[in-house]
PDB file of C-alpha atoms in Angstrom:
ATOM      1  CA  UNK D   1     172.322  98.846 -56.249  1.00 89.00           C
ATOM      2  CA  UNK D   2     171.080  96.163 -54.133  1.00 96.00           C
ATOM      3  CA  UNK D   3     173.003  92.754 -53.042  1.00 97.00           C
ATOM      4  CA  UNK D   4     171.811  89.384 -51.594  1.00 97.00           C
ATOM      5  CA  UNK D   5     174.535  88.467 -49.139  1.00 96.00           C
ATOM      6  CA  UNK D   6     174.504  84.250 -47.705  1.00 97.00           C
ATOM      7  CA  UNK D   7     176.364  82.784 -44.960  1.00 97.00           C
ATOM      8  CA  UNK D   8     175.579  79.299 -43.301  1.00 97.00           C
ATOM      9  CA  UNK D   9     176.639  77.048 -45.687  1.00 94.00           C
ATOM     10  CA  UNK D  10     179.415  74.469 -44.921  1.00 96.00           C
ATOM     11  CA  UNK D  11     180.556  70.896 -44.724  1.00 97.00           C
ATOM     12  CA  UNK D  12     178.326  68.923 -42.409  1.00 98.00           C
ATOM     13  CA  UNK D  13     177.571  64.944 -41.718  1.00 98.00           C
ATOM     14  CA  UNK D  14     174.505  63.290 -43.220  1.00 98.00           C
ATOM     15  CA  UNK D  15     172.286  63.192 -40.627  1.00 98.00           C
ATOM     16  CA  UNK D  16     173.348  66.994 -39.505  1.00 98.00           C
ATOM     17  CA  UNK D  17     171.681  70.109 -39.946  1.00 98.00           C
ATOM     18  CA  UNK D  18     172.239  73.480 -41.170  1.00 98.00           C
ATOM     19  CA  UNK D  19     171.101  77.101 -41.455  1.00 98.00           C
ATOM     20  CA  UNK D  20     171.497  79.457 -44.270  1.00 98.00           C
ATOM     21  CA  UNK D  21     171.031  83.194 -44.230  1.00 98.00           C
ATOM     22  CA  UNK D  22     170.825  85.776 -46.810  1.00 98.00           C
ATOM     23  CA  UNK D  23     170.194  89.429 -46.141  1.00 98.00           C
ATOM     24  CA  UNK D  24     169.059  91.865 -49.315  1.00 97.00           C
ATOM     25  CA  UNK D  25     170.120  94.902 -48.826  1.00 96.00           C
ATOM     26  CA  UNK D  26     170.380  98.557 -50.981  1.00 96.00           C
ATOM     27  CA  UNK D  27     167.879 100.180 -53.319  1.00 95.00           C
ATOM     28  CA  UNK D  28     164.870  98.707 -53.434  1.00 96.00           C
ATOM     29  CA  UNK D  29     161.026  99.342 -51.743  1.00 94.00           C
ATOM     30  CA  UNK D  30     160.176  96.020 -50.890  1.00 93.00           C
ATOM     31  CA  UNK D  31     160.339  92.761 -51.357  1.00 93.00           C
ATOM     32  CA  UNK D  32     158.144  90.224 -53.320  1.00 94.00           C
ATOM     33  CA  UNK D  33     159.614  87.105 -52.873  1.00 95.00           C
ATOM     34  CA  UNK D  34     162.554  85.551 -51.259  1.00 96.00           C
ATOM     35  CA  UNK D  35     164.080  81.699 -51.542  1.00 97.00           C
ATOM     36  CA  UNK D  36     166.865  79.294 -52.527  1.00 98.00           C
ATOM     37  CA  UNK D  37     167.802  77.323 -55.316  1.00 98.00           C
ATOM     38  CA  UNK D  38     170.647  74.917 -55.789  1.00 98.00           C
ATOM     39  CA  UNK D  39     172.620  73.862 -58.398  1.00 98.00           C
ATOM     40  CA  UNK D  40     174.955  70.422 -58.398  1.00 97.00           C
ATOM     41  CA  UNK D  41     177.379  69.651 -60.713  1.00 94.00           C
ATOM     42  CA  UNK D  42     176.163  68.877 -63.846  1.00 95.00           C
ATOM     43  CA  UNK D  43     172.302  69.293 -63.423  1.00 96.00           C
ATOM     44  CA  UNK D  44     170.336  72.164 -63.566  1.00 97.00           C
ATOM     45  CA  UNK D  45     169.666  74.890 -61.076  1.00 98.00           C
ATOM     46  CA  UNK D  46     166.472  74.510 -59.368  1.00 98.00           C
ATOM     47  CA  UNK D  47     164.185  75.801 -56.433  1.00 98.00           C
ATOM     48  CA  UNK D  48     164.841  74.508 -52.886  1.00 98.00           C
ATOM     49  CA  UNK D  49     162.182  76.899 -51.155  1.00 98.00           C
ATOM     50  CA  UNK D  50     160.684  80.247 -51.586  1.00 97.00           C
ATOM     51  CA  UNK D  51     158.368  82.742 -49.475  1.00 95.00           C
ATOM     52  CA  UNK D  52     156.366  85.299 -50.622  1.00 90.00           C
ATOM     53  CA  UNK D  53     155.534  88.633 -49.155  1.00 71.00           C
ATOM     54  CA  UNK D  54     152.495  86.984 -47.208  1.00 73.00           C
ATOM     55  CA  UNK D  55     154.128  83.993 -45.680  1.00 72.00           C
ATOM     56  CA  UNK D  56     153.059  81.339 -48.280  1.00 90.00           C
ATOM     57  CA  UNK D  57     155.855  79.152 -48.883  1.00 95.00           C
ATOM     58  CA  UNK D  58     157.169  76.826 -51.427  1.00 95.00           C
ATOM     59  CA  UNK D  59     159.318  73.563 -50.975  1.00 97.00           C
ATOM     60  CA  UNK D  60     160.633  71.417 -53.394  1.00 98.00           C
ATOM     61  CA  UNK D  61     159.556  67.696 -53.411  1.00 98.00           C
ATOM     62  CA  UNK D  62     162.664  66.425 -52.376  1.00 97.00           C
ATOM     63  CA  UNK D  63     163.439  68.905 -49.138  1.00 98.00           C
ATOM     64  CA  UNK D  64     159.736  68.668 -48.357  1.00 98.00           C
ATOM     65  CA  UNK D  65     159.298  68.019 -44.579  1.00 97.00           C
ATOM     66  CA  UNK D  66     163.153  68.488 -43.830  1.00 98.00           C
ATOM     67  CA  UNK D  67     163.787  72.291 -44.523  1.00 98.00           C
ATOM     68  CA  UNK D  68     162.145  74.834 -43.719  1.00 97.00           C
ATOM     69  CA  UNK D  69     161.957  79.008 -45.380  1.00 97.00           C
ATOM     70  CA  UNK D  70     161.291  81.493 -43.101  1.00 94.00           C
ATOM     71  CA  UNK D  71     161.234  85.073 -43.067  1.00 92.00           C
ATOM     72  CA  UNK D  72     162.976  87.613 -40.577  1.00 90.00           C
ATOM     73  CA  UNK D  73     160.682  90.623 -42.330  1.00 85.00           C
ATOM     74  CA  UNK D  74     162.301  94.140 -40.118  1.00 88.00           C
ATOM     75  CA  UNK D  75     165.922  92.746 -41.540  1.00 92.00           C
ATOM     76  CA  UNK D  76     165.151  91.498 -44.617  1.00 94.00           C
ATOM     77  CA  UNK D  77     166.323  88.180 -44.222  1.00 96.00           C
ATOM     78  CA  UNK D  78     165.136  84.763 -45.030  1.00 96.00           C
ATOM     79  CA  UNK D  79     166.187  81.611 -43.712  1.00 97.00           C
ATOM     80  CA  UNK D  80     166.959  78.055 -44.687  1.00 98.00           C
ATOM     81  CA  UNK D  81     167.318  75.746 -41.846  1.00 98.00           C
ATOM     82  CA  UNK D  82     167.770  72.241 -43.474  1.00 98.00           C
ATOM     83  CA  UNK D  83     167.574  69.446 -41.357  1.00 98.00           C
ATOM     84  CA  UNK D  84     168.177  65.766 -42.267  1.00 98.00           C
ATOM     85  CA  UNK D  85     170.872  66.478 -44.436  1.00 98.00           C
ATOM     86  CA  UNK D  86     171.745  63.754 -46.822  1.00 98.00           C
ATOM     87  CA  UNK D  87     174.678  63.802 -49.453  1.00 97.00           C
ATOM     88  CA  UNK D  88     172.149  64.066 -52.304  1.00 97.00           C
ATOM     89  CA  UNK D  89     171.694  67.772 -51.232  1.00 98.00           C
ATOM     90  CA  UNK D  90     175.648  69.003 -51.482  1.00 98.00           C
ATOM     91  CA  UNK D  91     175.007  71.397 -53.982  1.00 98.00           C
ATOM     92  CA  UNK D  92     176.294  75.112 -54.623  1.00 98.00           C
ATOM     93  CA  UNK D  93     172.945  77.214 -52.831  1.00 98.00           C
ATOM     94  CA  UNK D  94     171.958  80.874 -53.930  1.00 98.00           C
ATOM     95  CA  UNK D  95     169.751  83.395 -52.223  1.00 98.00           C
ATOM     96  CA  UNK D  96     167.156  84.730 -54.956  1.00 98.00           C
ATOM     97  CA  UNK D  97     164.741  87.660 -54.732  1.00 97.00           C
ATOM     98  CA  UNK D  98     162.037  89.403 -56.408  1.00 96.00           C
ATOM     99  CA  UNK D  99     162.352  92.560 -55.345  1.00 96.00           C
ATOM    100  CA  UNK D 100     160.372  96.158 -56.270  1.00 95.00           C
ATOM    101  CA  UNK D 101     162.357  99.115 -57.380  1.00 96.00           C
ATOM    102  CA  UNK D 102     161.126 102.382 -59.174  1.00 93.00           C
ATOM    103  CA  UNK D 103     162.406 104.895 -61.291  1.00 92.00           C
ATOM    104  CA  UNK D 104     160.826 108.335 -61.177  1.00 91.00           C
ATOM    105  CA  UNK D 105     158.583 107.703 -63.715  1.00 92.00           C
ATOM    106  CA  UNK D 106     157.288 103.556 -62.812  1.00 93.00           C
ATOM    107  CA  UNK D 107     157.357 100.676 -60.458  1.00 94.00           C
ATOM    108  CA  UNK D 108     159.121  97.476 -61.501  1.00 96.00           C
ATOM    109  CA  UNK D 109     160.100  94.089 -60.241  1.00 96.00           C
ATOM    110  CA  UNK D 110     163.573  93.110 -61.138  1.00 97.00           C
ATOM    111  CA  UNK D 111     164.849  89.474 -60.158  1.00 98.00           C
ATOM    112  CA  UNK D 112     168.339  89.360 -58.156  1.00 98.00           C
ATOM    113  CA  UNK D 113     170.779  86.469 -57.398  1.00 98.00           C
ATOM    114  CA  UNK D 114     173.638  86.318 -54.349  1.00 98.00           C
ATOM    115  CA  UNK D 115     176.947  84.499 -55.249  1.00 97.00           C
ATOM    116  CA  UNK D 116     176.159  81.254 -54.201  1.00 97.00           C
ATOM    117  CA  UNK D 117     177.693  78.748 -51.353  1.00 97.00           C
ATOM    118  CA  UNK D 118     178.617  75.380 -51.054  1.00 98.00           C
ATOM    119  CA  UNK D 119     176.483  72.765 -49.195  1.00 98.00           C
ATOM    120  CA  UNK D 120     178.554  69.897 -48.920  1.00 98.00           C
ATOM    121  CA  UNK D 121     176.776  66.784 -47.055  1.00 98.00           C
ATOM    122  CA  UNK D 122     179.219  63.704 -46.676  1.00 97.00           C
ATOM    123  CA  UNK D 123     177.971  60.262 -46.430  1.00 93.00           C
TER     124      UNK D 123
END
C-alpha cells in the first residue's frame, strides 16, 4: 500500500508565504513524478506544479514566478513553498504522484492522491 501524507497548509495573510510537504511512502520502486493540484469551491481541480524524476518542473500560469516544486529525493518528499500568497489561491491542495510498482510478473505506473489540505489566503 503506499500513502501521500501533506502538512504545511494553513491560514495565512495575502502577502505571506507558505510551505507544503508531502512524503510518499510504502510499496512502490520509485517515483515518476511528484506535484500539487488544487481544487476551489466550485471549479475544477487543476495542476499547481509538478517535478519529474529528472528535475524538470511544471508551474501553472497563475503561480508562475511565486511558487516553487522542489524535490527532497533520499526522503521522498516534494515541496511547495508558495510565496506571494493572494486570496485567489485559498483552495483545498493535494499531493499527487506517479509512482512505479510491480507485480511478479510486470512493471506498472499507478497514479496516487493524498487527502488534501486547506490553503486559505485572506485578503
Amino acid at each position: 500500500q503506499v500513502q501521500l501524507v501533506e502538512s504545511g497548509g494553513g491560514l495565512v495573510q495575502a502577502g505571506g508565504s507558505l510551505r507544503l510537504s508531502c512524503k510518499a511512502s510504502g510499496n512502490f520502486i520509485s517515483i515518476v513524478k511528484m506535484g500539487w493540484y488544487r481544487q476551489a469551491p466550485g471549479k475544477q481541480r487543476e495542476l499547481v506544479a509538478e517535478i519529474i524524476t529528472h528535475g524538470r518542473s511544471t508551474y501553472s500560469e497563475a503561480v508562475k514566478g511565486r511558487f516553487t516544486i522542489s524535490r527532497d529525493y533520499t526522503r521522498n518528499v516534494v515541496l511547495l513553498q508558495m510565496n506571494s500568497l493572494k486570496p485567489e489561491d485559498s483552495a483545498t491542495y493535494y499531493c499527487n504522484a506517479d509512482l512505479r510498482q510491480s507485480t511478479p510478473e510486470y512493471f506498472y505506473v499507478q497514479e496516487w492522491w493524498g487527502l488534501g489540505m486547506q490553503v486559505t489566503v485572506s485578503s
